[in-house]
Amino acid sequence: MNIIFLGPPGAGKGTHAQRLMNELEIPQISTGDMLRQAIKAETPMGLSAKAYIEKGELVPDEVVIGIVKDRLQQDDCQRGYILDGFPRTVAQAEALSTFAKIDVALNLSLPDEMIIARLSGRRVCLKCGGTYHISALGGREDCQACGETLVQRKDDSPETIQNRLSVYAAQTAPLIDFYEKKGLLKTVECLGSVDENQEAVRKALNLK
Ligand code: ADP
Ligand code: ZN
């Protein structure tokens, strides 16, 4: 199954995509994680993407389209994949449709107040992509999956969160219509606990 996770920053795309990856044994492809890894490794792509990410702007379409196109050609994607954070513009979605066959676009929906509370308390693992909320860490600072020290993303600061929400509304929200018109959209309201929301995601995908 080839799945897209849509939804505003902080809706839980990464969390639910990772859980589903473990269950379905198909890779989670997070353009945000790939870009952050490139920044950490100081590759040319990372260096060019850094300023956009830190301001909460989108990285140019041709950069992310190239990354995803390459990634989907790898062996582990042949049985299916979960796209987390891509596409984020109509141009990306149009490009994707030339090299991938999508089965479902899952729209995780959440009100702005909840988004802000989640993002401002978020800690991430730059090694394995794990995400946590400080309220669940009980003062611990290491990744429970791999032991790496967790960090706060620069773009999880209050001003940048606001900008990311505006960017989402202007550039990414139109994809809801885009996939609705193709008959591929399913919306999941993510107002519950992580486990409850995960159950709603599984239901939307008709998983037993
Ligand atoms: P979140 O969903 O929490 O905003 P991501 O990790 O998906 O976080 O993305 C972080 C940042 O990486 C985005 O704000 C943007 O700058 C960049 N980015 C990730 N995916 C894309 C994409 N498909 N197109 C353009 N920029 C992207
Ligand atoms: Zn980790």
Short mmCIF file of N, CA, C and O in Angstrom, two decimals, residues 92-167:
data_model
loop_
_atom_site.label_atom_id
_atom_site.label_comp_id
_atom_site.label_asym_id
_atom_site.label_seq_id
_atom_site.Cartn_x
_atom_site.Cartn_y
_atom_site.Cartn_z
N GLN A 92 4.31 19.65 -6.02
CA GLN A 92 4.91 18.38 -5.57
C GLN A 92 3.95 17.21 -5.83
O GLN A 92 4.36 16.13 -6.25
N ALA A 93 2.66 17.45 -5.56
CA ALA A 93 1.68 16.38 -5.75
C ALA A 93 1.57 16.01 -7.22
O ALA A 93 1.46 14.83 -7.58
N GLU A 94 1.62 17.02 -8.09
CA GLU A 94 1.56 16.74 -9.52
C GLU A 94 2.79 15.97 -9.98
O GLU A 94 2.68 15.02 -10.75
N ALA A 95 3.95 16.37 -9.48
CA ALA A 95 5.17 15.64 -9.85
C ALA A 95 5.09 14.20 -9.35
O ALA A 95 5.40 13.26 -10.08
N LEU A 96 4.63 14.03 -8.10
CA LEU A 96 4.54 12.69 -7.52
C LEU A 96 3.68 11.77 -8.40
O LEU A 96 4.02 10.61 -8.61
N SER A 97 2.59 12.33 -8.93
CA SER A 97 1.68 11.47 -9.70
C SER A 97 2.33 10.99 -11.00
O SER A 97 1.83 10.05 -11.62
N THR A 98 3.46 11.58 -11.40
CA THR A 98 4.13 11.08 -12.61
C THR A 98 5.06 9.90 -12.32
O THR A 98 5.46 9.21 -13.23
N PHE A 99 5.42 9.68 -11.03
CA PHE A 99 6.32 8.56 -10.75
C PHE A 99 5.85 7.64 -9.62
O PHE A 99 6.58 6.75 -9.19
N ALA A 100 4.62 7.84 -9.11
CA ALA A 100 4.12 6.97 -8.04
C ALA A 100 2.63 6.76 -8.19
O ALA A 100 1.93 7.62 -8.73
N LYS A 101 2.18 5.62 -7.71
CA LYS A 101 0.75 5.33 -7.74
C LYS A 101 0.28 5.30 -6.29
O LYS A 101 0.58 4.37 -5.54
N ILE A 102 -0.47 6.33 -5.89
CA ILE A 102 -0.89 6.47 -4.50
C ILE A 102 -2.22 5.76 -4.28
O ILE A 102 -3.13 5.88 -5.09
N ASP A 103 -2.33 5.03 -3.17
CA ASP A 103 -3.58 4.34 -2.86
C ASP A 103 -4.49 5.16 -1.96
O ASP A 103 -5.71 5.10 -2.08
N VAL A 104 -3.89 5.90 -1.02
CA VAL A 104 -4.72 6.67 -0.09
C VAL A 104 -3.93 7.86 0.47
O VAL A 104 -2.73 7.77 0.71
N ALA A 105 -4.64 8.99 0.60
CA ALA A 105 -4.05 10.17 1.25
C ALA A 105 -4.82 10.37 2.56
O ALA A 105 -6.03 10.63 2.54
N LEU A 106 -4.13 10.21 3.66
CA LEU A 106 -4.76 10.28 4.97
C LEU A 106 -4.54 11.68 5.54
O LEU A 106 -3.40 12.10 5.74
N ASN A 107 -5.64 12.38 5.77
CA ASN A 107 -5.54 13.75 6.25
C ASN A 107 -5.74 13.77 7.77
O ASN A 107 -6.83 13.58 8.26
N LEU A 108 -4.67 13.98 8.52
CA LEU A 108 -4.77 14.05 9.98
C LEU A 108 -5.13 15.47 10.35
O LEU A 108 -4.41 16.41 10.01
N SER A 109 -6.27 15.64 11.03
CA SER A 109 -6.72 17.00 11.27
C SER A 109 -6.76 17.33 12.77
O SER A 109 -7.02 16.45 13.61
N LEU A 110 -6.46 18.58 13.08
CA LEU A 110 -6.24 19.00 14.47
C LEU A 110 -6.39 20.52 14.57
O LEU A 110 -5.90 21.23 13.69
N PRO A 111 -7.05 21.05 15.64
CA PRO A 111 -7.15 22.50 15.75
C PRO A 111 -5.81 23.17 16.10
O PRO A 111 -4.95 22.55 16.74
N ASP A 112 -5.67 24.45 15.67
CA ASP A 112 -4.41 25.18 15.87
C ASP A 112 -3.91 25.21 17.31
O ASP A 112 -2.71 25.09 17.55
N GLU A 113 -4.83 25.36 18.31
CA GLU A 113 -4.37 25.45 19.71
C GLU A 113 -3.62 24.17 20.10
O GLU A 113 -2.62 24.21 20.82
N MET A 114 -4.15 23.04 19.65
CA MET A 114 -3.50 21.78 20.00
C MET A 114 -2.15 21.64 19.31
O MET A 114 -1.20 21.11 19.87
N ILE A 115 -2.10 22.16 18.10
CA ILE A 115 -0.84 22.10 17.35
C ILE A 115 0.25 22.85 18.10
O ILE A 115 1.37 22.36 18.27
N ILE A 116 -0.09 24.05 18.56
CA ILE A 116 0.91 24.89 19.22
C ILE A 116 1.41 24.21 20.50
O ILE A 116 2.61 24.15 20.76
N ALA A 117 0.47 23.66 21.29
CA ALA A 117 0.87 22.99 22.53
C ALA A 117 1.79 21.80 22.24
O ALA A 117 2.79 21.58 22.93
N ARG A 118 1.47 21.06 21.20
CA ARG A 118 2.28 19.89 20.89
C ARG A 118 3.67 20.26 20.41
O ARG A 118 4.67 19.69 20.85
N LEU A 119 3.72 21.22 19.48
CA LEU A 119 5.02 21.54 18.88
C LEU A 119 5.94 22.21 19.87
O LEU A 119 7.15 21.96 19.87
N SER A 120 5.38 23.06 20.75
CA SER A 120 6.28 23.78 21.63
C SER A 120 6.88 22.85 22.69
O SER A 120 7.92 23.17 23.25
N GLY A 121 6.26 21.69 22.96
CA GLY A 121 6.84 20.75 23.92
C GLY A 121 7.52 19.56 23.25
O GLY A 121 7.86 18.59 23.91
N ARG A 122 7.71 19.63 21.96
CA ARG A 122 8.24 18.48 21.23
C ARG A 122 9.76 18.35 21.36
O ARG A 122 10.48 19.34 21.38
N ARG A 123 10.23 17.12 21.50
CA ARG A 123 11.67 16.83 21.45
C ARG A 123 11.85 15.74 20.41
O ARG A 123 11.01 14.85 20.28
N VAL A 124 12.92 15.83 19.65
CA VAL A 124 13.12 14.85 18.57
C VAL A 124 14.49 14.19 18.66
O VAL A 124 15.42 14.73 19.25
N CYS A 125 14.56 12.99 18.06
CA CYS A 125 15.82 12.27 17.94
C CYS A 125 16.31 12.46 16.50
O CYS A 125 15.61 12.09 15.56
N LEU A 126 17.50 13.05 16.37
CA LEU A 126 18.00 13.30 15.01
C LEU A 126 18.59 12.04 14.38
O LEU A 126 18.90 12.01 13.21
N LYS A 127 18.73 10.99 15.21
CA LYS A 127 19.32 9.77 14.66
C LYS A 127 18.24 8.87 14.05
O LYS A 127 18.36 8.47 12.90
N CYS A 128 17.16 8.59 14.80
CA CYS A 128 16.17 7.65 14.28
C CYS A 128 14.84 8.32 13.92
O CYS A 128 13.93 7.66 13.44
N GLY A 129 14.73 9.64 14.16
CA GLY A 129 13.49 10.32 13.79
C GLY A 129 12.39 10.21 14.84
O GLY A 129 11.28 10.69 14.62
N GLY A 130 12.68 9.59 15.99
CA GLY A 130 11.68 9.48 17.05
C GLY A 130 11.22 10.85 17.53
O GLY A 130 12.02 11.78 17.59
N THR A 131 9.91 10.98 17.88
CA THR A 131 9.45 12.24 18.44
C THR A 131 8.74 11.99 19.76
O THR A 131 8.07 10.96 19.94
N TYR A 132 8.89 12.93 20.67
CA TYR A 132 8.36 12.79 22.03
C TYR A 132 7.79 14.13 22.46
O TYR A 132 8.13 15.17 21.90
N HIS A 133 6.92 14.09 23.49
CA HIS A 133 6.48 15.35 24.10
C HIS A 133 7.05 15.39 25.51
O HIS A 133 7.06 14.35 26.19
N ILE A 134 7.52 16.59 25.94
CA ILE A 134 8.16 16.66 27.26
C ILE A 134 7.27 16.11 28.37
O ILE A 134 7.76 15.52 29.31
N SER A 135 5.93 16.25 28.19
CA SER A 135 5.03 15.78 29.25
C SER A 135 5.12 14.26 29.45
O SER A 135 4.74 13.75 30.49
N ALA A 136 5.63 13.56 28.45
CA ALA A 136 5.72 12.10 28.56
C ALA A 136 7.13 11.62 28.87
O ALA A 136 7.36 10.43 29.04
N LEU A 137 8.06 12.55 28.98
CA LEU A 137 9.46 12.13 29.15
C LEU A 137 9.90 12.05 30.61
O LEU A 137 10.92 11.44 30.91
N GLY A 138 9.11 12.70 31.51
CA GLY A 138 9.45 12.67 32.93
C GLY A 138 10.89 13.12 33.19
O GLY A 138 11.58 12.54 34.03
N GLY A 139 11.33 14.14 32.48
CA GLY A 139 12.66 14.70 32.72
C GLY A 139 13.78 13.99 31.98
O GLY A 139 14.92 14.45 31.97
N ARG A 140 13.48 12.85 31.34
CA ARG A 140 14.53 12.15 30.61
C ARG A 140 14.86 12.88 29.31
O ARG A 140 14.04 13.59 28.76
N GLU A 141 16.07 12.72 28.85
CA GLU A 141 16.49 13.46 27.66
C GLU A 141 17.02 12.55 26.56
O GLU A 141 17.59 13.03 25.59
N ASP A 142 16.87 11.22 26.73
CA ASP A 142 17.41 10.32 25.71
C ASP A 142 16.28 9.63 24.94
O ASP A 142 15.19 9.41 25.47
N CYS A 143 16.58 9.30 23.70
CA CYS A 143 15.60 8.62 22.84
C CYS A 143 15.35 7.21 23.37
O CYS A 143 16.28 6.44 23.59
N GLN A 144 14.06 6.87 23.57
CA GLN A 144 13.75 5.56 24.13
C GLN A 144 13.97 4.44 23.12
O GLN A 144 14.08 3.28 23.49
N ALA A 145 14.08 4.81 21.84
CA ALA A 145 14.32 3.78 20.82
C ALA A 145 15.81 3.53 20.61
O ALA A 145 16.22 2.39 20.41
N CYS A 146 16.63 4.59 20.62
CA CYS A 146 18.03 4.37 20.25
C CYS A 146 19.05 4.98 21.21
O CYS A 146 20.26 4.81 21.02
N GLY A 147 18.58 5.72 22.23
CA GLY A 147 19.50 6.22 23.25
C GLY A 147 20.15 7.56 22.96
O GLY A 147 20.78 8.17 23.83
N GLU A 148 20.00 8.06 21.73
CA GLU A 148 20.57 9.37 21.35
C GLU A 148 19.94 10.48 22.21
O GLU A 148 18.78 10.39 22.59
N THR A 149 20.72 11.53 22.48
CA THR A 149 20.17 12.66 23.24
C THR A 149 19.15 13.42 22.38
O THR A 149 19.41 13.73 21.22
N LEU A 150 17.98 13.68 22.97
CA LEU A 150 16.92 14.37 22.23
C LEU A 150 17.20 15.86 22.16
O LEU A 150 17.86 16.42 23.05
N VAL A 151 16.70 16.51 21.12
CA VAL A 151 16.87 17.95 20.99
C VAL A 151 15.53 18.60 20.65
O VAL A 151 14.59 17.95 20.21
N GLN A 152 15.48 19.93 20.88
CA GLN A 152 14.31 20.68 20.42
C GLN A 152 14.65 21.22 19.03
O GLN A 152 15.73 21.79 18.84
N ARG A 153 13.75 21.05 18.09
CA ARG A 153 14.00 21.59 16.75
C ARG A 153 13.97 23.11 16.78
O ARG A 153 13.12 23.69 17.45
N LYS A 154 14.86 23.75 16.02
CA LYS A 154 14.89 25.22 15.95
C LYS A 154 13.55 25.76 15.46
O LYS A 154 13.09 26.81 15.89
N ASP A 155 12.91 25.02 14.55
CA ASP A 155 11.65 25.52 13.99
C ASP A 155 10.46 25.21 14.90
O ASP A 155 9.33 25.52 14.54
N ASP A 156 10.67 24.67 16.09
CA ASP A 156 9.60 24.51 17.07
C ASP A 156 9.55 25.69 18.05
O ASP A 156 8.97 25.60 19.12
N SER A 157 10.15 26.83 17.68
CA SER A 157 10.03 28.04 18.52
C SER A 157 8.70 28.72 18.18
O SER A 157 8.20 28.56 17.06
N PRO A 158 8.12 29.49 19.15
CA PRO A 158 6.78 30.05 18.94
C PRO A 158 6.61 30.85 17.65
O PRO A 158 5.62 30.66 16.93
N GLU A 159 7.56 31.72 17.30
CA GLU A 159 7.40 32.55 16.09
C GLU A 159 7.41 31.66 14.84
O GLU A 159 6.63 31.87 13.91
N THR A 160 8.31 30.69 14.84
CA THR A 160 8.41 29.85 13.64
C THR A 160 7.20 28.94 13.50
O THR A 160 6.74 28.66 12.39
N ILE A 161 6.64 28.51 14.63
CA ILE A 161 5.43 27.69 14.58
C ILE A 161 4.32 28.46 13.86
O ILE A 161 3.64 27.93 12.98
N GLN A 162 4.14 29.74 14.22
CA GLN A 162 3.12 30.57 13.56
C GLN A 162 3.34 30.60 12.06
O GLN A 162 2.41 30.46 11.27
N ASN A 163 4.59 30.81 11.67
CA ASN A 163 4.87 30.87 10.25
C ASN A 163 4.59 29.55 9.56
O ASN A 163 4.03 29.51 8.46
N ARG A 164 4.94 28.44 10.21
CA ARG A 164 4.68 27.13 9.61
C ARG A 164 3.18 26.90 9.41
O ARG A 164 2.76 26.29 8.43
N LEU A 165 2.38 27.40 10.39
CA LEU A 165 0.93 27.24 10.25
C LEU A 165 0.41 28.05 9.05
O LEU A 165 -0.46 27.58 8.31
N SER A 166 0.95 29.27 8.85
CA SER A 166 0.52 30.07 7.69
C SER A 166 0.95 29.41 6.39
O SER A 166 0.19 29.38 5.42
N VAL A 167 2.18 28.91 6.39
CA VAL A 167 2.67 28.22 5.18
C VAL A 167 1.80 27.01 4.89
O VAL A 167 1.40 26.76 3.75
#
